[in-house]
Amino acid sequence: MLIPCPFCGPRDLGEFSVLGAARARPVVAVADLDGEAAVAAFAAYVYERENPAGPQAEHWFHGAGCQHWLTVVRDTRTHAILSVTSAGTDEAAQSLEAAQGAAPEAAP
Amino acid sequence: MTGHRLPAGGLVDRARPIPFRFDGRPLTGLAGDTLASALLANGVSVVGRSFKYHRPRGLLGAGQEEPNALMEIGTGARREPNVKATTVELHAGLEAASQNRWPSLRFDLMAVNGLMKPVFAAGFYYKTFMWPARFWETVYEPLIRRAAGLGRASGLPDPDRDAHATLHCDLLVVGAGPAGLMAALAAGRAGARVVLAEEDVRLGGRLLAEKVSLDDADGPAFAATVAAELAALPTVTVLTRTGVSSVHDGGLWLALERHAGPDGGPATAGPRHTLWTIVARRAVAAAGAVERPLVFAGNDRPGVMLAGAVSTYLHRHAVAAGRRAVVATATDAGWVLARDLLAAGVSVAAVVDTRQAAPTGFEAVAAATRVVTGAALAGTRGRPALTGVDVVADSRTIRLDADLLAVSGGFNPSIQLMSHLGDRPAYDPALGAYRMAGPVAGIRAAGAANGAYDLAACLRDGAAAAQAALADLGLTAALPDLPATDPTPVGAAAAYWTPKAPGKASAAFVDLQHDVTAADVTLAHQEGYRSAEHLKRYTTLGMATDQGRTATVDGLAIMAALTGRSLAETGAPIARPPVVPLPIGALAGPRRGAAFRPVRLTPVHGFAEERKAVFLDSGAWKRPQWYPLPGETDWLTTVNREVAAVRAGVGVTDVSTLGKIEIEGPDAGAFLDKVYANRPSRIPVGRSRYGLMLREDGFVLDDGTVTRFSETRFLASVSTAHAAAVYRHMLFCRQVLWPSLDVSVVAVSDAWAQLAIAGPLSPAVVAALLDDGRPITAETFPPMAAAELTVLGGVKARLAAVSFSGERAFELAVPASVGDRLIRQVMAVGAPHGIVAYGTEAMGVMRVEKGHPAAAELNGQTTAHDLGLHRLLARDKDHVGRVLSARPGLTDPGRPRLVGLKPVDPAARLRAGAHVIPAGASATAANDQGWISSAVWSPTLGHAIALAFVTHGPDRMGETVRAWDGIRGTDIPVVIVPPAFVDPEGARVRV
C-alpha cells in the first residue's frame, strides 16, 4: 500500500505509523481545567471513537521519511486513501471536516 | 494407464535426454518436460497417496490446479516438500519422491484409513477428535500428524538465499497466454511501462497446449514471435518462471520468481528465488481458466484426467496419457481432445457426452469412435490404475475398457487474484461459471479469465483490456492487428453431481487433495451448513494447496442442488493469498540471521568489547551489562564490585542510548510547558531539572532531565526505551496540537556519545577532562548545573551535573565520532582515582537503592500519584494529560503506589513480578495488593531490596506483608519502607 505524502510523494506503508482517528484537542481556559465539562471533553477526546464504515480522517506519522504528521482521509471499507494533508494546517482541518461530513450515518 | 512418448511432435528436445529419479527409480525424460510429463512418458500411473484415505492417485492436471502429484523435490537441506510435479521443470539429477505413503507407494499400510471413512467424514476435525480431552496430545495429534503426512520439511538450515526486489509499472499483465501476450503487446507498443509475469518457463499458455492456427503459424510459433517483439520493446519487462501470488491495497502485488540454472534446475549461483513487489497502476489478469472435472463414483482412480491436461501432455510434451481412452465430456473441448488423440494415433474407445446430442463439426470423430450421448458415469474399474469405465445411458450400463478417462465438465475463469481485495465473484448463467463482472481496483480480467474461450475473442479481449487500462491513465494504445484463427468450439453444458447420480456418493470425490466426497458435502448440508464459506471450512473443501481450483465449484453445485438454490444464490467463497505457494524462506528473503533486524551500537561499543563486557539487548541496542575482570566468574560479584567502586570512588558508564531532543525557538519554553507536566520554562539558563511527561489520558509517559542552554534553547533527555515514541509525541504536539508555537524540535540521539561519570571522586575526574581547567566543586558547578564547553583540545561538549545513582555525578556528551576517544581519556585521567567502567546492571542496582523509577515503574499503567511525583504537577496551565490526570481514579490513595520493600530475613532473595499480599491473608486475587516492579541485591546494604507498588503504600510504612510468587513458588515476608534506601536526604549528591 502506498500513501501519497505531500512532502515525499507516494511512499510505502512501512514508512508510516498510525495514531488513529484525527480529532481536535479540546481547548479549555486555565480556570476551567478542573471543571466537569473539561473532564467530559477530554474523556471524549481520548476514549470515544466513531469507528465509521466509510471515510475517516486519521493521523499518520511519516517517521521513515519527512517526519511530518499527516491527516489522512481513508475509507475504512476499501482502504482507499481520499486525501493526505500536512496535519495542523488549515488544509488538514478542512479535510477533517469534509471527512466527518461524508461519514455515513451509524447503523442503529 | 500406460502413458508413453509419441514418436514425433511436442516442444521437447529429443536430442537431450534428462536422467532423473522418482522414489529412487532411475528414469529418463527429455529437455522441455515437466516432472509430471516425464513420469507420464515413463508409464508411471500412481504418483501419490491421498491425504485422508491414502488412496492411490495419478495425475489429474498439468499445472497449478494439480491436486494429487505433490512431491518432495531435492535431497538433504534442499529437500522441498509439497511441490506439484506439474510445475517442476525436469533437469538432470532431479530427485523426486512421492509423499504420504508408508512404507511404499504401491503398498501403503495407511490405506486402511479407507475402511474407516466414517471417521474421516466432513467435520471430522471437530467431531472425531473432541474427547476425551487428554487424548488430544497423546493420541489424536500424533495420529493426525503422521496420517496427514503432507511432505516433510528438511529440518536443516536453508543453504540457499532468496532476494527481495521491487518493480514499478503502468500495467502489470498476469499470465502470458494469448490474452496476456496481446495485452502486453498493445501496452508495450504504446510506450507504457509493462511487466508481464508468466509462471511457465516460456510464453504462450494454452497456445502451447492446443492445436490452433494463427494466420500461418501454429500456437508455439505465434507465441515465439510475440515474445521476440516484447523482448525488444524497451519499456516491457518479461518475467518468466514468475507466479503472481497476491494483490494488496494500493496496486501492490507480490510475485515469486524461481531462478533456474541453464538446464532448468535450481540456480547454482545467486539467489534461489526473488520475491518481487510489483507496484502497478493498472493490471490485466489473464490467468486463463481451469477445467472442471466431473464428480462420479470412482473418479479418483489413477487414469482419470482433465481433458485439457491430456491435451497439454499430447501437444506440448508429445506424451499420450494412455493407450485406450474414453473421453467423458459436457463440453466441446472434450470432442476436440478426442479429435487430437485420434490424430496422434491413440485409440479412443468412446466419447461419452452428458448432453443429449453430439455437437456439430465432429462428424469425423463420431465416425471413428463410439459415441454415447445423454450419458452419466457410473463407476470405474482397475487397481491401482484404471482399466475400465462404466457408463449409464438410457438406463443401460455400458462397460468400456480404457486406461485413460479424460473428463471435461466446463471451465472456471481463474480470478482468484481479483478477490484478494475482498470482492466476491458472481455467477454468470450464460457462461456457466463464476466470474468478476467488471474491473476491480484497477484490475481487469481478460481472455479465458474473463470468459472469452474462443481464441479470436481471447486475443481481442486481452488487447482491449490493456487499451482500457491505459485509457484510465490517459495513455492511448492502438489494438494490434489480430491474426486469423479458426473458431474454437466452446459449447458446454452444466454437468454436476446430483443426489440421483449412480454409484456411491462416498466414492465420488469433489476435492481430491483433501479427500472430500459428495457424501461429505451432503453430510454438511444435513448438518445445517448452507453458505459457501461454511461449507469450505466444515468440509475443508478447497482449502488445500491447490486452493480448490478443480473442486470448489463442483462442491458448490452439490450444495446448490441439495438446497434447491441456484449457483448464483449459493455464491462462491473468496480466494485468499497466496495463489501460488510461497516458500517461507522467500518471504523472509535477506532478513535472516544477523540481518533479521538492525543492531544499534553506541559510539563506545568498541571500548566495551575490548574489556569483554557482557552485552544486554535493549531494543535494538547492545548495552554493556557488566565488565567482568579476570577471575570473576559470577556476574553478581562483578556487579557488586562495580557498585562499591562507584559509591566509594568513581566509575564511568555509557549512557549514549538515552534519547536526546533539542528544542529551540522563541516559544521553546512555552512548548515544553505543554509537553511536560511541570514547568520547564522556569529552568534558569545553565541548569537542568527533572521533568515528567504524561499521556493525554493522565498516565505517565516518560521522565528525564531538561537542560536549558540559553533563553531559547533546551535539551530534553528521555529514556532509552521511549526515545522514539517521545520524539514522535513531541512532533505531534508541535505540528498538530500547537502548530502556532515558534519552535523547532530535532532528535539528536545518535549525534552524541554520552558518558555518566559518577561517585564521590567524579568532580576531580571531570575537572581533569575540561579544556578550560575550571574547578568543579559544589559551589562552582553544583548539582543540576549545566554548561557547553570543550574537552580533548577543542571538541565541543555538554556537561550536566545530573545523577541517577544518588552519587555526585555528571553526564558528559561529545559528538559521536569522538566518543571512543573520550571514554579512553576518562579512563586515563580517572586511573589515579581508581575509576571503573560499570554497566547497566550496576546502574540499575544504584537507581533502585536510590528509589528512582525506571522502565519497570514507568510501564504505562502508573500515574504521578502512584510514583509519588504528584507535587511536580503544575495546576495552573494546560499540558498534555493535565485534565485527565486529575481524575479521582488516578489520584486515589488506594491505588498501588510506589514504596520500597526489604525482606525480614536479610538472606532472602526478592524478585520482580511477585505479588504483595497482606500478612496472614491467603494468596488469592481478592487479597492482591500490588506487585514488585524491580528487585536487586544491594551490596551497599547487604540484603535484597525492591521497589513495589502497594495499595495505600506510603501510609503503611513498617508494615510486614508477603511477597508471594506463584510462578517461582516463593513466599517471603517483607517490610514496607520508603523507596530511597540509600542516602534518603540526598547528601551524597552534593559533595
Short mmCIF file of C-alpha atoms in Angstrom, two decimals, chain B residues 118-303:
data_model
loop_
_atom_site.label_atom_id
_atom_site.label_comp_id
_atom_site.label_asym_id
_atom_site.label_seq_id
_atom_site.Cartn_x
_atom_site.Cartn_y
_atom_site.Cartn_z
CA PRO B 118 -16.99 -42.65 8.51
CA VAL B 119 -14.36 -41.48 10.99
CA PHE B 120 -12.95 -39.01 8.49
CA ALA B 121 -16.25 -37.61 7.20
CA ALA B 122 -16.99 -33.90 6.92
CA GLY B 123 -16.21 -32.04 10.11
CA PHE B 124 -14.08 -34.89 11.42
CA TYR B 125 -11.66 -32.38 12.89
CA TYR B 126 -14.49 -31.06 15.01
CA LYS B 127 -16.18 -34.35 15.90
CA THR B 128 -13.88 -37.33 15.99
CA PHE B 129 -11.02 -35.80 17.90
CA MET B 130 -13.05 -33.94 20.51
CA TRP B 131 -12.95 -36.14 23.59
CA PRO B 132 -11.65 -37.27 25.92
CA ALA B 133 -9.57 -34.10 26.12
CA ARG B 134 -6.46 -35.83 27.39
CA PHE B 135 -6.41 -37.92 24.22
CA TRP B 136 -5.64 -34.82 22.18
CA GLU B 137 -1.93 -34.55 22.92
CA THR B 138 -1.21 -38.22 23.42
CA VAL B 139 -3.28 -39.89 20.71
CA TYR B 140 -5.08 -37.65 18.28
CA GLU B 141 -2.47 -35.07 17.40
CA PRO B 142 0.37 -37.55 16.75
CA LEU B 143 -2.05 -39.68 14.74
CA ILE B 144 -3.21 -36.75 12.65
CA ARG B 145 0.33 -35.54 12.11
CA ARG B 146 1.55 -38.93 10.93
CA ALA B 147 -1.56 -39.70 8.89
CA ALA B 148 -1.88 -36.25 7.38
CA GLY B 149 1.62 -36.77 6.06
CA LEU B 150 2.00 -33.97 3.58
CA GLY B 151 5.69 -33.65 2.80
CA ARG B 152 8.45 -33.40 5.33
CA ALA B 153 10.46 -30.22 5.84
CA SER B 154 14.19 -30.88 5.67
CA GLY B 155 14.70 -29.74 9.25
CA LEU B 156 18.10 -28.36 8.26
CA PRO B 157 19.25 -24.75 7.91
CA ASP B 158 18.40 -23.38 4.48
CA PRO B 159 21.65 -23.31 2.46
CA ASP B 160 20.19 -21.00 -0.20
CA ARG B 161 19.38 -17.32 -0.26
CA ASP B 162 16.32 -15.52 -1.52
CA ALA B 163 16.18 -11.95 -2.72
CA HIS B 164 13.59 -9.20 -2.44
CA ALA B 165 13.16 -6.65 -5.22
CA THR B 166 10.67 -4.07 -6.41
CA LEU B 167 9.32 -3.13 -9.85
CA HIS B 168 7.14 -0.19 -10.80
CA CYS B 169 4.95 -0.18 -13.88
CA ASP B 170 1.92 1.34 -15.54
CA LEU B 171 0.46 -2.05 -16.39
CA LEU B 172 1.03 -5.44 -14.85
CA VAL B 173 -0.09 -8.34 -17.06
CA VAL B 174 -0.57 -11.59 -15.18
CA GLY B 175 -0.24 -14.58 -17.47
CA ALA B 176 1.29 -14.81 -20.95
CA GLY B 177 -1.32 -16.84 -22.77
CA PRO B 178 -3.00 -15.40 -25.86
CA ALA B 179 -4.81 -12.65 -23.92
CA GLY B 180 -1.80 -11.70 -21.82
CA LEU B 181 0.51 -11.60 -24.84
CA MET B 182 -1.86 -9.26 -26.69
CA ALA B 183 -2.31 -7.05 -23.60
CA ALA B 184 1.44 -6.69 -23.12
CA LEU B 185 1.97 -6.09 -26.83
CA ALA B 186 -0.71 -3.38 -27.08
CA ALA B 187 0.57 -1.58 -23.97
CA GLY B 188 4.24 -2.08 -24.79
CA ARG B 189 3.86 -0.70 -28.29
CA ALA B 190 2.15 2.35 -26.77
CA GLY B 191 5.25 3.00 -24.69
CA ALA B 192 3.70 2.16 -21.34
CA ARG B 193 5.89 0.56 -18.69
CA VAL B 194 4.70 -3.04 -18.71
CA VAL B 195 5.55 -6.02 -16.54
CA LEU B 196 4.44 -9.36 -17.97
CA ALA B 197 4.61 -12.14 -15.39
CA GLU B 198 4.33 -15.75 -16.50
CA GLU B 199 4.60 -18.72 -14.22
CA ASP B 200 5.77 -21.03 -17.00
CA VAL B 201 9.28 -21.15 -18.41
CA ARG B 202 8.04 -19.99 -21.81
CA LEU B 203 5.33 -17.65 -23.03
CA GLY B 204 2.18 -18.88 -24.74
CA GLY B 205 -0.10 -20.51 -22.19
CA ARG B 206 -2.75 -22.61 -23.97
CA LEU B 207 -1.14 -21.73 -27.31
CA LEU B 208 1.46 -24.33 -26.33
CA ALA B 209 -1.12 -26.92 -25.32
CA GLU B 210 -3.66 -26.98 -28.13
CA LYS B 211 -3.66 -27.44 -31.88
CA VAL B 212 -4.52 -24.00 -33.23
CA SER B 213 -3.54 -21.83 -36.18
CA LEU B 214 -2.98 -18.08 -36.15
CA ASP B 215 -2.58 -16.84 -39.71
CA ASP B 216 0.08 -19.24 -40.98
CA ALA B 217 1.63 -20.04 -37.62
CA ASP B 218 0.83 -22.69 -35.05
CA GLY B 219 0.44 -21.72 -31.37
CA PRO B 220 4.07 -22.05 -30.26
CA ALA B 221 5.37 -20.21 -33.35
CA PHE B 222 2.95 -17.33 -32.86
CA ALA B 223 3.84 -17.09 -29.15
CA ALA B 224 7.55 -17.06 -30.03
CA THR B 225 7.06 -14.21 -32.50
CA VAL B 226 5.21 -12.09 -29.93
CA ALA B 227 7.76 -12.98 -27.26
CA ALA B 228 10.56 -11.77 -29.51
CA GLU B 229 8.86 -8.43 -30.09
CA LEU B 230 8.14 -7.99 -26.37
CA ALA B 231 11.79 -8.68 -25.58
CA ALA B 232 12.76 -5.89 -27.97
CA LEU B 233 10.34 -3.30 -26.58
CA PRO B 234 12.27 -1.00 -24.23
CA THR B 235 9.50 -0.44 -21.69
CA VAL B 236 8.43 -4.07 -21.32
CA THR B 237 9.83 -6.35 -18.63
CA VAL B 238 9.03 -10.03 -19.11
CA LEU B 239 9.37 -12.24 -16.06
CA THR B 240 9.11 -15.96 -16.72
CA ARG B 241 9.06 -18.64 -14.01
CA THR B 242 7.25 -15.95 -12.03
CA GLY B 243 3.98 -16.73 -10.32
CA VAL B 244 1.88 -13.78 -9.17
CA SER B 245 0.74 -14.63 -5.71
CA SER B 246 -1.31 -11.82 -4.25
CA VAL B 247 -2.72 -8.33 -4.64
CA HIS B 248 -2.66 -5.77 -1.86
CA ASP B 249 -4.05 -2.30 -1.30
CA GLY B 250 -2.77 0.48 -3.46
CA GLY B 251 -1.80 -1.55 -6.53
CA LEU B 252 0.87 -3.57 -4.75
CA TRP B 253 1.47 -7.14 -5.93
CA LEU B 254 3.69 -9.98 -4.77
CA ALA B 255 5.19 -12.37 -7.28
CA LEU B 256 7.70 -15.17 -6.83
CA GLU B 257 10.37 -15.70 -9.46
CA ARG B 258 12.20 -19.01 -9.43
CA HIS B 259 15.76 -18.68 -10.64
CA ALA B 260 16.94 -21.63 -12.68
CA GLY B 261 20.27 -22.83 -13.91
CA PRO B 262 20.85 -23.39 -17.64
CA ASP B 263 19.10 -26.79 -17.60
CA GLY B 264 16.03 -25.59 -15.68
CA GLY B 265 17.27 -26.91 -12.36
CA PRO B 266 17.86 -24.77 -9.30
CA ALA B 267 20.15 -21.78 -9.83
CA THR B 268 23.72 -22.67 -8.92
CA ALA B 269 24.75 -19.07 -8.22
CA GLY B 270 22.88 -16.08 -6.87
CA PRO B 271 19.53 -16.20 -5.16
CA ARG B 272 17.18 -19.17 -5.46
CA HIS B 273 14.07 -17.02 -5.61
CA THR B 274 13.28 -13.36 -5.98
CA LEU B 275 10.15 -12.19 -4.22
CA TRP B 276 9.04 -9.26 -6.35
CA THR B 277 6.99 -6.41 -5.02
CA ILE B 278 5.33 -5.01 -8.12
CA VAL B 279 3.74 -1.59 -7.82
CA ALA B 280 1.32 -1.35 -10.74
CA ARG B 281 -1.01 1.50 -11.61
CA ARG B 282 -3.27 -0.87 -13.54
CA ALA B 283 -3.36 -4.61 -14.14
CA VAL B 284 -4.73 -7.15 -16.59
CA ALA B 285 -5.41 -10.52 -15.01
CA ALA B 286 -5.10 -13.00 -17.86
CA ALA B 287 -4.54 -16.12 -15.79
CA GLY B 288 -6.71 -18.32 -18.00
CA ALA B 289 -9.33 -20.79 -16.87
CA VAL B 290 -9.24 -24.14 -15.09
CA GLU B 291 -11.22 -27.09 -16.33
CA ARG B 292 -13.78 -28.63 -14.00
CA PRO B 293 -13.59 -32.37 -13.52
CA LEU B 294 -16.73 -34.50 -13.33
CA VAL B 295 -17.83 -35.84 -9.97
CA PHE B 296 -18.81 -39.51 -10.12
CA ALA B 297 -18.14 -42.69 -8.18
CA GLY B 298 -14.54 -43.80 -8.59
CA ASN B 299 -13.44 -40.54 -10.18
CA ASP B 300 -10.18 -40.52 -8.24
CA ARG B 301 -8.71 -43.64 -9.85
CA PRO B 302 -5.31 -43.05 -11.49
CA GLY B 303 -6.05 -42.67 -15.18
#
